[in-house]
mmCIF file of C-alpha atoms in Angstrom:
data_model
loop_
_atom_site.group_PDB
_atom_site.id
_atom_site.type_symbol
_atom_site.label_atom_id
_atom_site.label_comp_id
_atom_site.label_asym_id
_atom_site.label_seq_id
_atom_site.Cartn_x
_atom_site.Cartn_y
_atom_site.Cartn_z
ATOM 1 C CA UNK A 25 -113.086 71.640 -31.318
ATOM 2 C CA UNK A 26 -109.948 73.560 -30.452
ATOM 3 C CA UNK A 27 -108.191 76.341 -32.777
ATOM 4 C CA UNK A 28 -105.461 73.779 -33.809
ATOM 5 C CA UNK A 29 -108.050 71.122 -34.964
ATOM 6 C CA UNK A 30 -110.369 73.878 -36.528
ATOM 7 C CA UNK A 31 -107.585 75.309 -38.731
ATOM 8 C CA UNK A 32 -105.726 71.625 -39.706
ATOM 9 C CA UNK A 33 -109.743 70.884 -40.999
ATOM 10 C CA UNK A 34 -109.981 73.705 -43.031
ATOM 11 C CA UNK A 35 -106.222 74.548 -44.687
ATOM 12 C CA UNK A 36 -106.687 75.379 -48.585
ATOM 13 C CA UNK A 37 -109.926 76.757 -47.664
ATOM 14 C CA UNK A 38 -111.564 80.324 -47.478
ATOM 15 C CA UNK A 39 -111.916 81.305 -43.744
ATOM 16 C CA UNK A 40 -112.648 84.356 -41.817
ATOM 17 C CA UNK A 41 -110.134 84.620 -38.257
ATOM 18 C CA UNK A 42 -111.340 86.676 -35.778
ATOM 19 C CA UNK A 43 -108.830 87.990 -33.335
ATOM 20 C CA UNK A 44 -109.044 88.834 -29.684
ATOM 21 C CA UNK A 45 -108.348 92.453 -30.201
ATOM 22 C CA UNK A 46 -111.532 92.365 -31.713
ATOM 23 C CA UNK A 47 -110.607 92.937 -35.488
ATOM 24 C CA UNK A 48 -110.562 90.228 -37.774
ATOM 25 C CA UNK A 49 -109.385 89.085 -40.896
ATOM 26 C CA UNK A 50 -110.401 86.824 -43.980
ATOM 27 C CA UNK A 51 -109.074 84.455 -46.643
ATOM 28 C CA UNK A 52 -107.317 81.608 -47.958
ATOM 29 C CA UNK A 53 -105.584 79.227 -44.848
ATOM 30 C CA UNK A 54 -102.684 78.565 -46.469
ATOM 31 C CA UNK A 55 -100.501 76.539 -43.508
ATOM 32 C CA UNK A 56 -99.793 76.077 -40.037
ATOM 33 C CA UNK A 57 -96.196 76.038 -39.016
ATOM 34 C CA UNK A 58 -94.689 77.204 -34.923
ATOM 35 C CA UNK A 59 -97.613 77.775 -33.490
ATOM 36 C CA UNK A 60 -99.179 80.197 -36.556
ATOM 37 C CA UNK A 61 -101.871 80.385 -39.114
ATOM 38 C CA UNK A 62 -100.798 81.833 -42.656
ATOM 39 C CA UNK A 63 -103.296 83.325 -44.203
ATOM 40 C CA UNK A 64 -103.447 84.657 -48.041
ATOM 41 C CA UNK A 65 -104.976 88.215 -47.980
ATOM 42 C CA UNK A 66 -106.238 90.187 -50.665
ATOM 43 C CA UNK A 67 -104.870 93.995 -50.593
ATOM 44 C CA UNK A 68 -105.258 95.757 -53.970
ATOM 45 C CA UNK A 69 -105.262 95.413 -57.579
ATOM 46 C CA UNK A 70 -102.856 92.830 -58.202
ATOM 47 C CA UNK A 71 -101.768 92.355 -54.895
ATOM 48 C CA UNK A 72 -101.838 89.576 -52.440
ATOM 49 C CA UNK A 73 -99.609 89.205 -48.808
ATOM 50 C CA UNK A 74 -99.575 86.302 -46.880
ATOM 51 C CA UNK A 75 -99.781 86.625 -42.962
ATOM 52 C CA UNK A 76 -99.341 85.089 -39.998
ATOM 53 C CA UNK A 77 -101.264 85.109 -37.015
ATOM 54 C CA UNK A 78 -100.193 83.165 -33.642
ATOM 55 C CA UNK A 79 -102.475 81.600 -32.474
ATOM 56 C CA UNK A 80 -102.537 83.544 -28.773
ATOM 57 C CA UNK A 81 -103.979 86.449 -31.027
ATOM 58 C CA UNK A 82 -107.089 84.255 -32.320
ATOM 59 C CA UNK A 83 -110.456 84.007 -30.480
ATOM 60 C CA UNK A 84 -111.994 81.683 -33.657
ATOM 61 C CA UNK A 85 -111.737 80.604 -36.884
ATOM 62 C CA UNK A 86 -115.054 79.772 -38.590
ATOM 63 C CA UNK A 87 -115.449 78.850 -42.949
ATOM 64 C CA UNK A 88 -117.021 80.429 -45.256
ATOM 65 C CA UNK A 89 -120.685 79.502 -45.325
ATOM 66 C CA UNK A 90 -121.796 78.337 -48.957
ATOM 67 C CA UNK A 91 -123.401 80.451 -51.495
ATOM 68 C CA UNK A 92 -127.008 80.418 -51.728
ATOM 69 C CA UNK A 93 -128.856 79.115 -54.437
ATOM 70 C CA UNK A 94 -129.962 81.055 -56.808
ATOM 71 C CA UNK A 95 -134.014 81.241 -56.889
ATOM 72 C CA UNK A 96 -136.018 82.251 -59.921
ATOM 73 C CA UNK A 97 -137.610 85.444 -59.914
ATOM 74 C CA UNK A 98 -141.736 85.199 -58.419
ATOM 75 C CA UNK A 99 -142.492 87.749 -61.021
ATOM 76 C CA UNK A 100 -141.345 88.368 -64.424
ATOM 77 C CA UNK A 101 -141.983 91.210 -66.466
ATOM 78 C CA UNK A 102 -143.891 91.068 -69.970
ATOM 79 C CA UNK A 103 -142.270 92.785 -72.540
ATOM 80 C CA UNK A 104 -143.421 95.943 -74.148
ATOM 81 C CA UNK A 105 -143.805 95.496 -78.094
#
């Protein structure tokens, strides 16, 4: 599946875009528009920035997998009275 189809599939959704400078980069695909991805990032605090990568600059973009389930614990401790 090419870049283009991968990131129409998964706009609105948490991804993680890794670049071919060999950083990377992660959350919310927010649009597509001239031949770029615009990501939501989270900086600091309070603070979000939406970027743009083209997408010359991106070697793959892959989803976030799903959380696990949770498992209960094998062993539970007794209480001491």
């Amino acid at each position: 599946m090419s870049l283009q189809h991968k990131a129409y599939a998964w706009i609105g959704s948490p991804v993680g875009v890794s670049l071919v400078d060999g950083t990377g980069t992660s959350g919310i695909l927010c649009s597509i528009q001239g031949g770029s991805i615009y990501v939501i990032e989270y900086l600091y605090h309070t603070q979000f920035a939406t970027k743009h990568y083209a997408f010359n600059q991106i070697r793959d973009i892959l989803p976030f997998p799903q959380c696990p389930q949770p498992q209960l614990p094998v062993y539970q401790p007794k209480t001491l009275n």
